[in-house]
mmCIF file of C-alpha atoms and ligand atoms in Angstrom:
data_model
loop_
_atom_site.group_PDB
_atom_site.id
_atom_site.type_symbol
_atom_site.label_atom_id
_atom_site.label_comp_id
_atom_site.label_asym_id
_atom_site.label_seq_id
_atom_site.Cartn_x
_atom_site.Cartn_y
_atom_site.Cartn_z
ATOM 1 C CA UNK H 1 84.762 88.964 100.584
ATOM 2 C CA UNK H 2 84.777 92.610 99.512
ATOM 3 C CA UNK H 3 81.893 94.516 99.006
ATOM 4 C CA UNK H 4 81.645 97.813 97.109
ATOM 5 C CA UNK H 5 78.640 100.229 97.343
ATOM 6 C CA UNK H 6 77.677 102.362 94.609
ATOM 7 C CA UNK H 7 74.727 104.629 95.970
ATOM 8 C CA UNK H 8 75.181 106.104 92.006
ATOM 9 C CA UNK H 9 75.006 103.521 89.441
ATOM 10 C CA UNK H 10 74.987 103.677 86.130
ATOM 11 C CA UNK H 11 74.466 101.870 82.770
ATOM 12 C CA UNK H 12 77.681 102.675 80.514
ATOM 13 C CA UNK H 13 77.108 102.678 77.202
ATOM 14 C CA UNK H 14 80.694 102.841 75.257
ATOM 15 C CA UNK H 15 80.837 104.186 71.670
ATOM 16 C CA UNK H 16 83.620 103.126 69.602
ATOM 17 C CA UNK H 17 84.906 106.128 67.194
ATOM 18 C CA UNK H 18 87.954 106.566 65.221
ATOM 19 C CA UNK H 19 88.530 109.731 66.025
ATOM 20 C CA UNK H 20 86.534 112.510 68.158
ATOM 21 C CA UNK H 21 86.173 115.665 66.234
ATOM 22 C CA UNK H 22 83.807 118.160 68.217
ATOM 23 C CA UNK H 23 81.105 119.530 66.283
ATOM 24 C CA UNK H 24 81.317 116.344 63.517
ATOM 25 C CA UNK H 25 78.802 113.597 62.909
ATOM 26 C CA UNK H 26 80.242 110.182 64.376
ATOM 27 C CA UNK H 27 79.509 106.846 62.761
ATOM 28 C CA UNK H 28 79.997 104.968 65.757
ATOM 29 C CA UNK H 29 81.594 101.791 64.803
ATOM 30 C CA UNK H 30 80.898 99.482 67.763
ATOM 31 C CA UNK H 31 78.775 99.508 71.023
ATOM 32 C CA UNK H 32 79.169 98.268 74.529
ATOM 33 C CA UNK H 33 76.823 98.665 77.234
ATOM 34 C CA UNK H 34 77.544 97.276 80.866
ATOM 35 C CA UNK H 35 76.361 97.522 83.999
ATOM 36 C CA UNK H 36 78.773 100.494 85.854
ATOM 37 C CA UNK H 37 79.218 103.023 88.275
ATOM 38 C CA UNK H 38 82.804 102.676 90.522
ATOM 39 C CA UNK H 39 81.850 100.197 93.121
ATOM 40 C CA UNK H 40 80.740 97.768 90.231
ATOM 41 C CA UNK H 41 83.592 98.029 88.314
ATOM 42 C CA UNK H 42 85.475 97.762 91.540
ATOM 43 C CA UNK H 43 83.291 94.325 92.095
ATOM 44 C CA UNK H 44 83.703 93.437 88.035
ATOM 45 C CA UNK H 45 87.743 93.493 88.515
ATOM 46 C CA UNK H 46 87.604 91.262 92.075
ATOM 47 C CA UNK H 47 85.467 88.887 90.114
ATOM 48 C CA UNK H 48 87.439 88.618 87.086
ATOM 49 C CA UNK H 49 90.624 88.283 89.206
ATOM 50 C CA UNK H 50 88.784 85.235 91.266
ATOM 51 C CA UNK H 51 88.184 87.460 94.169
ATOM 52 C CA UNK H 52 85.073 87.210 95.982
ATOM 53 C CA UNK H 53 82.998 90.214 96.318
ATOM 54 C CA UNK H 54 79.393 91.114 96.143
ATOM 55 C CA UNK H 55 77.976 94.414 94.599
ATOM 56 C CA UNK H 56 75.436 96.313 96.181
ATOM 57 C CA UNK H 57 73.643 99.898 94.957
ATOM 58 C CA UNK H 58 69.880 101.250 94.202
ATOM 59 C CA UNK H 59 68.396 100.004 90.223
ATOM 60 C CA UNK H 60 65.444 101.671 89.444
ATOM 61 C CA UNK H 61 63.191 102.342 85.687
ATOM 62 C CA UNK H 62 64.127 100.626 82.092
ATOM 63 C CA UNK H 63 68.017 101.133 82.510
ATOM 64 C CA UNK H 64 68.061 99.971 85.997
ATOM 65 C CA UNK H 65 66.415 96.756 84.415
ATOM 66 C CA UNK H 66 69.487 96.677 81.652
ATOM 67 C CA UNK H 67 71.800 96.683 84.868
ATOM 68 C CA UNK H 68 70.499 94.155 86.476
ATOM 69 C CA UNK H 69 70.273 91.940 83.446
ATOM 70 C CA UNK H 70 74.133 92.788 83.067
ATOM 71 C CA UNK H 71 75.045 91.728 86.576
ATOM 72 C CA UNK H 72 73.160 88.371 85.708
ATOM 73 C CA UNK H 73 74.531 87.327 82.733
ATOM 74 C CA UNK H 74 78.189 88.477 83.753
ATOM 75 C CA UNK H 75 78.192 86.347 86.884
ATOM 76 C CA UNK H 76 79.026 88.985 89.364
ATOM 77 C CA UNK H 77 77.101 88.828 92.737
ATOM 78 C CA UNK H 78 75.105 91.835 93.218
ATOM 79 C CA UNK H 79 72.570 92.832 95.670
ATOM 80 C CA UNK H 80 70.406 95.409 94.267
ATOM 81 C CA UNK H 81 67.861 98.139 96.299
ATOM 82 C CA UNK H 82 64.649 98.461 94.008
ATOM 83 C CA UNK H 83 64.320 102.114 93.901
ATOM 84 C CA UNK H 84 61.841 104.758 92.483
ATOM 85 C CA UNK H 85 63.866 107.103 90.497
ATOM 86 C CA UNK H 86 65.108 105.897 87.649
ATOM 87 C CA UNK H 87 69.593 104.827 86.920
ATOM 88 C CA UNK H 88 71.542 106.982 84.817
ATOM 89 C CA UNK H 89 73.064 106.598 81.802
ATOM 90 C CA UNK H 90 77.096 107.142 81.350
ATOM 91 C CA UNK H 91 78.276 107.549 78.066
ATOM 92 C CA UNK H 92 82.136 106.950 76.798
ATOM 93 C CA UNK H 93 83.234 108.129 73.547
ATOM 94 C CA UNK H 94 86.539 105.913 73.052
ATOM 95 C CA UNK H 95 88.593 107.114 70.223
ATOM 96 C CA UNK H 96 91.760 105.285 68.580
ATOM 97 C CA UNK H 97 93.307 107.798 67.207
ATOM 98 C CA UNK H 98 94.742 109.860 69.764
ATOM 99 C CA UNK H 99 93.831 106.964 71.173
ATOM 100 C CA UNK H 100 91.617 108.211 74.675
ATOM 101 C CA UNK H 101 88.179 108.423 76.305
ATOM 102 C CA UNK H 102 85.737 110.832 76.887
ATOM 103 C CA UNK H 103 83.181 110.678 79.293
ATOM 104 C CA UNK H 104 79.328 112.229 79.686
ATOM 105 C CA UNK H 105 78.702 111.659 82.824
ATOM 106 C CA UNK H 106 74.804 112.604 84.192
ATOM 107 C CA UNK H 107 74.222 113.365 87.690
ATOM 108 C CA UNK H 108 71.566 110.260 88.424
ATOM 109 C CA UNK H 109 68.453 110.098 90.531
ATOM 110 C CA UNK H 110 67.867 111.386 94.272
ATOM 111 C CA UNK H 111 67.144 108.604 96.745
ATOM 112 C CA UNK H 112 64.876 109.396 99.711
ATOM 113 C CA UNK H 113 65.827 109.084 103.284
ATOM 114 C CA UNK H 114 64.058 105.969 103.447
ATOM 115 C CA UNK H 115 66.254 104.554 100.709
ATOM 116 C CA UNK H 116 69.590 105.658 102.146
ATOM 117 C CA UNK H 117 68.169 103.898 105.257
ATOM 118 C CA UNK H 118 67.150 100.653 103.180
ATOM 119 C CA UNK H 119 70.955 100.534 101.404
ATOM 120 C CA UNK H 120 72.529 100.903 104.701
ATOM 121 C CA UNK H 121 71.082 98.547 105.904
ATOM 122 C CA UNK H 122 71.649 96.336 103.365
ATOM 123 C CA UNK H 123 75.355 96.586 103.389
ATOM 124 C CA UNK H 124 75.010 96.448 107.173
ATOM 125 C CA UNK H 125 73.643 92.879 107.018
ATOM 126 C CA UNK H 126 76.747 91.898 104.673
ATOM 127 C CA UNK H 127 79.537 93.518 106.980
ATOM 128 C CA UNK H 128 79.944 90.584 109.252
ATOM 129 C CA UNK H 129 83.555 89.037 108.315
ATOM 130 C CA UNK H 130 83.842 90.916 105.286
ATOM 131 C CA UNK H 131 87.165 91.914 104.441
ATOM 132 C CA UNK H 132 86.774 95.702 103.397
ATOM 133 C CA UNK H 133 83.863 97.822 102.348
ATOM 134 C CA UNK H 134 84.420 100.076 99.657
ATOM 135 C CA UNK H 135 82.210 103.376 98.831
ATOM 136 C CA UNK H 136 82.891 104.462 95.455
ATOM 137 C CA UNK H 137 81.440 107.592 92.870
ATOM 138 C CA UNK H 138 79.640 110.305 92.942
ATOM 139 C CA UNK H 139 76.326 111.131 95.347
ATOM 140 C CA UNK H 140 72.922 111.310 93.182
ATOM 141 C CA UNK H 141 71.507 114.603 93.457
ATOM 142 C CA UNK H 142 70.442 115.778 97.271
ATOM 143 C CA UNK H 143 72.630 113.474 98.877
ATOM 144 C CA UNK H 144 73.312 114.257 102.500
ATOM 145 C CA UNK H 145 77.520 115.448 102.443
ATOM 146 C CA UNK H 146 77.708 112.635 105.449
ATOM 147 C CA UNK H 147 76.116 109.940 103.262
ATOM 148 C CA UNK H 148 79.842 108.080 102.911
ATOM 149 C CA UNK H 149 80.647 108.694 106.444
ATOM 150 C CA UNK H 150 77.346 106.911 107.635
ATOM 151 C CA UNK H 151 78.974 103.825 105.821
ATOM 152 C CA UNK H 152 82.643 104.449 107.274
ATOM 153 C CA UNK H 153 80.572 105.035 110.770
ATOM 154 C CA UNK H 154 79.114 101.234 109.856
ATOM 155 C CA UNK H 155 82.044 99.817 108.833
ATOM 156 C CA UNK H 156 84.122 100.812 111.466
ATOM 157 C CA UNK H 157 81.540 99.290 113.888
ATOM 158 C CA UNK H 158 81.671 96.219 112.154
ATOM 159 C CA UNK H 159 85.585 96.040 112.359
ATOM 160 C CA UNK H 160 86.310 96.151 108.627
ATOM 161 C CA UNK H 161 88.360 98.090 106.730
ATOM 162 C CA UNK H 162 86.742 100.840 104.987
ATOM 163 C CA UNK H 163 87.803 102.581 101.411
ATOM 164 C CA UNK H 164 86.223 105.541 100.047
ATOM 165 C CA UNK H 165 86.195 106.847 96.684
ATOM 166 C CA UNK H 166 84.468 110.412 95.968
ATOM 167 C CA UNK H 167 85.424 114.151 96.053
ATOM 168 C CA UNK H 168 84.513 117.504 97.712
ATOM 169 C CA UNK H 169 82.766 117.891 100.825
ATOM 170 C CA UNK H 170 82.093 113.975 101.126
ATOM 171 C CA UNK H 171 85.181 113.238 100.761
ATOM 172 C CA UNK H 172 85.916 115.250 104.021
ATOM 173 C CA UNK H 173 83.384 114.304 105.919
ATOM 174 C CA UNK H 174 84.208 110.679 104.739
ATOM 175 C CA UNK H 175 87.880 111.333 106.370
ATOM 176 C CA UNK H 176 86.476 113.293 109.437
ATOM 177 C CA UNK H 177 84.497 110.121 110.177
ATOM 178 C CA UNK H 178 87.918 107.737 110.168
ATOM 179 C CA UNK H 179 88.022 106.118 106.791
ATOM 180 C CA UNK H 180 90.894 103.564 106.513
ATOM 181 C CA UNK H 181 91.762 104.430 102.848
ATOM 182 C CA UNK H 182 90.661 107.644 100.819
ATOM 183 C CA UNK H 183 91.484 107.472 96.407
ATOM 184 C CA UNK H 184 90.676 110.702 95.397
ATOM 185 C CA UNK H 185 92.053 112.102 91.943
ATOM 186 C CA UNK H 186 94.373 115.390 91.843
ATOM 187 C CA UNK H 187 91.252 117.395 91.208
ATOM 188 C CA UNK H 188 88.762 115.667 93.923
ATOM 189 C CA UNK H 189 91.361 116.410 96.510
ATOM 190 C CA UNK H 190 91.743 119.957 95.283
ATOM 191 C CA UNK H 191 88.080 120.452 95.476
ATOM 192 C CA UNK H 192 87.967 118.885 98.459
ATOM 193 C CA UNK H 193 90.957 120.647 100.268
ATOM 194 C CA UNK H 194 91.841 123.434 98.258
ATOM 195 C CA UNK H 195 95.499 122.007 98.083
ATOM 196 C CA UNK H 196 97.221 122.350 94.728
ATOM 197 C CA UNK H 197 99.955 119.872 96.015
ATOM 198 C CA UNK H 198 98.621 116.158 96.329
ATOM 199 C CA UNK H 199 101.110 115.189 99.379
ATOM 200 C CA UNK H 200 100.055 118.342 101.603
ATOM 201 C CA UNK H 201 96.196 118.097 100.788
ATOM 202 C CA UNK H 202 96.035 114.270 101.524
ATOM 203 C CA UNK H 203 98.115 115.220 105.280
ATOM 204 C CA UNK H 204 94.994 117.522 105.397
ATOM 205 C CA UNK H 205 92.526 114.367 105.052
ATOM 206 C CA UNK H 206 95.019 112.697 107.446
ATOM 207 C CA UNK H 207 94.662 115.254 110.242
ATOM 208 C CA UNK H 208 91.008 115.217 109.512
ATOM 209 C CA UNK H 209 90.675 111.799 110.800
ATOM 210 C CA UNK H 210 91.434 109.545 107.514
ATOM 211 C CA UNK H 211 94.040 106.886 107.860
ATOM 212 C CA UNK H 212 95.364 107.056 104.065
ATOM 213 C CA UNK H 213 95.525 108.825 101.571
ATOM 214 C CA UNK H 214 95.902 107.844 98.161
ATOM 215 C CA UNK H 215 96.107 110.064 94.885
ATOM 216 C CA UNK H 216 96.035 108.695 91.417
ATOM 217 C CA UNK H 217 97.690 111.750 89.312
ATOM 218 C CA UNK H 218 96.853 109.745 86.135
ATOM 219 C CA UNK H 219 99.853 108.765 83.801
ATOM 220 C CA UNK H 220 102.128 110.270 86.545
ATOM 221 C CA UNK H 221 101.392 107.248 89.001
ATOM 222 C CA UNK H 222 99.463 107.607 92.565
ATOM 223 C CA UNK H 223 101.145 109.129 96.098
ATOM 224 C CA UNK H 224 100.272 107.242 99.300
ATOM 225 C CA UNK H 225 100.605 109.183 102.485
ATOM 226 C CA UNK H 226 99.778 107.517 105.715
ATOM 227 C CA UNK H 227 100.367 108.327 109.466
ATOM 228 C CA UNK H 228 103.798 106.444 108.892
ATOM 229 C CA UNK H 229 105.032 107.518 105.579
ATOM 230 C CA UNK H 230 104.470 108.940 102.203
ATOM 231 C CA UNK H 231 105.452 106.967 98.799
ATOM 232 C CA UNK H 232 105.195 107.449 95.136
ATOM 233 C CA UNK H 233 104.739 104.798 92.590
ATOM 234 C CA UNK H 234 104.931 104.842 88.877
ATOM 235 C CA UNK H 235 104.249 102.590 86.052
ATOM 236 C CA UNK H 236 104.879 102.648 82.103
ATOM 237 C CA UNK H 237 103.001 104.333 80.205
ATOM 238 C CA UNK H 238 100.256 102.557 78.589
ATOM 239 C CA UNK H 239 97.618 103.490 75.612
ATOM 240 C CA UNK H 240 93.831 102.668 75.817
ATOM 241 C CA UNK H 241 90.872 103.730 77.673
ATOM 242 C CA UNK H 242 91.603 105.362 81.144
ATOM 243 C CA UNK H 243 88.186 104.726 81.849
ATOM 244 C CA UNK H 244 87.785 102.524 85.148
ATOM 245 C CA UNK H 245 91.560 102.930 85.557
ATOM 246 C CA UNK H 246 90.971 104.694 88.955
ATOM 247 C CA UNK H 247 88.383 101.722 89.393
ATOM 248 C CA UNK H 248 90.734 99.298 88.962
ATOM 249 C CA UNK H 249 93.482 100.686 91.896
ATOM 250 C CA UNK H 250 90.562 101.075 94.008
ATOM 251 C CA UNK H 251 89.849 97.117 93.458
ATOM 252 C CA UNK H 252 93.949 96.670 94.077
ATOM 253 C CA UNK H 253 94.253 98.914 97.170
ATOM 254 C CA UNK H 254 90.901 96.968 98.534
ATOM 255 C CA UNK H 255 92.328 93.774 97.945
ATOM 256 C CA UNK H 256 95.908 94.200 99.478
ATOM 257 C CA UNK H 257 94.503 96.140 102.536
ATOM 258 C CA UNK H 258 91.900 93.204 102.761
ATOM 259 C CA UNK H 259 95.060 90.839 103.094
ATOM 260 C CA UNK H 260 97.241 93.285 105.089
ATOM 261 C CA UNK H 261 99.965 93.611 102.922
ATOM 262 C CA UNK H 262 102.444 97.070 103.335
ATOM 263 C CA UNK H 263 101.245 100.286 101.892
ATOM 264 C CA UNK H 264 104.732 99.955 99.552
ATOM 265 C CA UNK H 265 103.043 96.939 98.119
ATOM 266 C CA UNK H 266 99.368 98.693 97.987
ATOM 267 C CA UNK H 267 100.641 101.326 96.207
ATOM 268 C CA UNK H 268 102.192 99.399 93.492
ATOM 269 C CA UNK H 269 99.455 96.793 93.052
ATOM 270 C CA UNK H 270 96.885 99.867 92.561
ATOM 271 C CA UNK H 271 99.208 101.397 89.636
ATOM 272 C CA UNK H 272 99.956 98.107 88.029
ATOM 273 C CA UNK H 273 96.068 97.453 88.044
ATOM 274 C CA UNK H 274 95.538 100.523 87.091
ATOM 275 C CA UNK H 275 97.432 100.413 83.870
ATOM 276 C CA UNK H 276 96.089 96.541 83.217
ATOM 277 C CA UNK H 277 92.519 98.341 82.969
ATOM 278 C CA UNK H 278 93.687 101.796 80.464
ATOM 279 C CA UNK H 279 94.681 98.155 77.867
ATOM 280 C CA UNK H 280 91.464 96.750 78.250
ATOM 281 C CA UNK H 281 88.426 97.571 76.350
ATOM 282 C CA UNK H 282 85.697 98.986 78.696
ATOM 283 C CA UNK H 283 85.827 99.931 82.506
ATOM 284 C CA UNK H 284 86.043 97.687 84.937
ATOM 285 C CA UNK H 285 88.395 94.734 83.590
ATOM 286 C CA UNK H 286 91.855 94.399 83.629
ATOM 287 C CA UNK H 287 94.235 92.859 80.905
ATOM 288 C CA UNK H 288 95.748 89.984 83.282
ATOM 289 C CA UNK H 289 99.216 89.454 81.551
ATOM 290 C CA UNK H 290 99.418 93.521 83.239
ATOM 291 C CA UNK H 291 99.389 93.065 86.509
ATOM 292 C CA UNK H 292 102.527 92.152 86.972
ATOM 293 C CA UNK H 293 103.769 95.381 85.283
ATOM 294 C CA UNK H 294 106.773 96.993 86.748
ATOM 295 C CA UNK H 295 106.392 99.663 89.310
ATOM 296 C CA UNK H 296 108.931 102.053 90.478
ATOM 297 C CA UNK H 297 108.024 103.066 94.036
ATOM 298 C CA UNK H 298 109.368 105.366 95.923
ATOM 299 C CA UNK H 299 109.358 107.362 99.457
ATOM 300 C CA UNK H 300 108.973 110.931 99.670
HETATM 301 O O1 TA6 D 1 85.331 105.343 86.478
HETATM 302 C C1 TA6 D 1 84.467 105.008 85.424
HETATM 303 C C2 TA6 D 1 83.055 105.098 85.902
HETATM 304 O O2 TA6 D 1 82.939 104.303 87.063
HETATM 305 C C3 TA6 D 1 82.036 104.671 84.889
HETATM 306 O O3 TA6 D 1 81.686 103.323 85.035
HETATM 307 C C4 TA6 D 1 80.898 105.644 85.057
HETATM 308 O O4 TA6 D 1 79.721 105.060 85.396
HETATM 309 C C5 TA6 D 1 81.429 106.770 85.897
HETATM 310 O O5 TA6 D 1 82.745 106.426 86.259
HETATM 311 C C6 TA6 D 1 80.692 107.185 87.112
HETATM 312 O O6 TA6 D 1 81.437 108.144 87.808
HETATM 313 P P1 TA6 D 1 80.806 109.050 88.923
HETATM 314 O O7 TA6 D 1 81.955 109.795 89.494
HETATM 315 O O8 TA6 D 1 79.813 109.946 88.249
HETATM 316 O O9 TA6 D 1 80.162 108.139 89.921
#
């Protein structure tokens, strides 16, 4: 069982353009709205792949209601934290020609201290034998920097594998507490490290206290560096909607970490995924018939 926490939800809404001209009126030509935010797209791809995972996060006001009615009808097992404030809403503009995705992101509702307390101890209840933990997006507004790291600090307790999925300060103090697996993008571990290169600011989250460090550099693959080696893995090229990709390799590295496999076959699995999601239609689902896409990996 994996279980992903999302402490920032959201409801995506996906508008379907031909083409995004700024400035221009946009008949949109279809809409999709699902239940998001990473962990559940994380906990959407496990399910879809037969996986077992449960999804927990805070659902609060009218759109917190449309996530929750989401979860229900798509199956996916979900544990949600009734909460005051009220979920965001993310919006994707996904265009076909250049075919690509923009995304409106807003910054979601604070929890109190009493919440954070209530959702940790909520995912501490599920802990026992899971097989990872994963901590995925942003932090609503006011969120303490260490609110990851009280999670890694849980996990880590608990014995199981911990992955974390955010940028800036908590990203640090996610590593500084001994996360097993950090996914930050190129521009999450610049913020968080100041590093322009990707291989010398992830040896920064190493000596930090992380123990790996992977960077998904979009369509130029991901770079895995770990106590015992560095790789770099790189698939096709594929044309769709990037949105969830990152989702998706955080749902690959999960499950292969879960099951212990090398970091050579982590890496690979998380770019394949990766690209399986940029051909599907929304965030977090994969095209199957992708997974097994060819990945070239290599050591540094
Ligand atoms: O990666 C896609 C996605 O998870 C969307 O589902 C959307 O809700 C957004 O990212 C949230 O990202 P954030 O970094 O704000 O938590």
């Amino acid at each position: 069982m994996i279980i992903t926490c999302t402490p920032n939800p959201a409801l995506d809404v996906s508008y379907h353009v031909d083409r995004l001209v700024p400035g221009a009126t946009h008949r949109v030509r279809s809409v999709l709205e699902r239940a998001g935010g990473k962990g559940f797209n994380v906990s959407r791809v496990l399910h879809q792949l037969g996986v077992a995972t449960l999804a927990i996060g805070p659902a609060g006001g009218v759109l917190g209601d449309s996530l929750r009615a989401d979860l229900v009808d798509s199956g996916l097992p979900h544990e949600l934290l009734p909460v005051g404030g009220a979920t965001r809403m993310t919006v994707a503009v996904v265009a076909d020609d250049p075919p690509d995705a923009t995304l409106f992101s807003e910054p979601g509702t604070a929890l109190s201290e009493k919440d954070w307390e209530r959702l940790l101890d909520l995912v501490a209840r599920r802990l026992p034998g899971a097989g990872a933990l994963v901590c995925s997006g942003s932090l609503p507004p006011g969120a303490p920097v260490d609110a990851y790291a009280r999670f890694v600090a849980l996990a880590r307790g608990s014995g199981v594998p911990v992955l974390v999925d955010v940028g800036g300060e908590p990203l640090v103090a996610a590593a500084r507490a001994g996360a097993d697996v950090l996914k930050p993008n190129a521009e999450e571990l610049r913020s968080a490290t100041g590093a322009e290169d990707p291989v010398a600011g992830a040896r920064q989250l190493l000596a930090a206290g992380a123990g790996a460090v992977v960077v998904s550099l979009g369509a130029a693959g991901m770079v895995a560096v770990t106590g015992s080696g560095a790789w770099r893995a790189r698939g096709p090229r594929v044309d769709g909607n990037p949105t969830g990709a990152g989702d998706a390799a955080v749902a690959a590295l999960a499950g292969a970490t879960a099951a212990g496999r090398s970091w050579p076959e982590r890496v690979a699995a998380a770019v394949a995924w990766s690209a399986a999601a940029v051909a599907a239609p929304g965030a977090g689902a994969v095209v199957p018939e992708l997974l097994d896409t060819e990945v070239e990996v290599g050591q540094l």
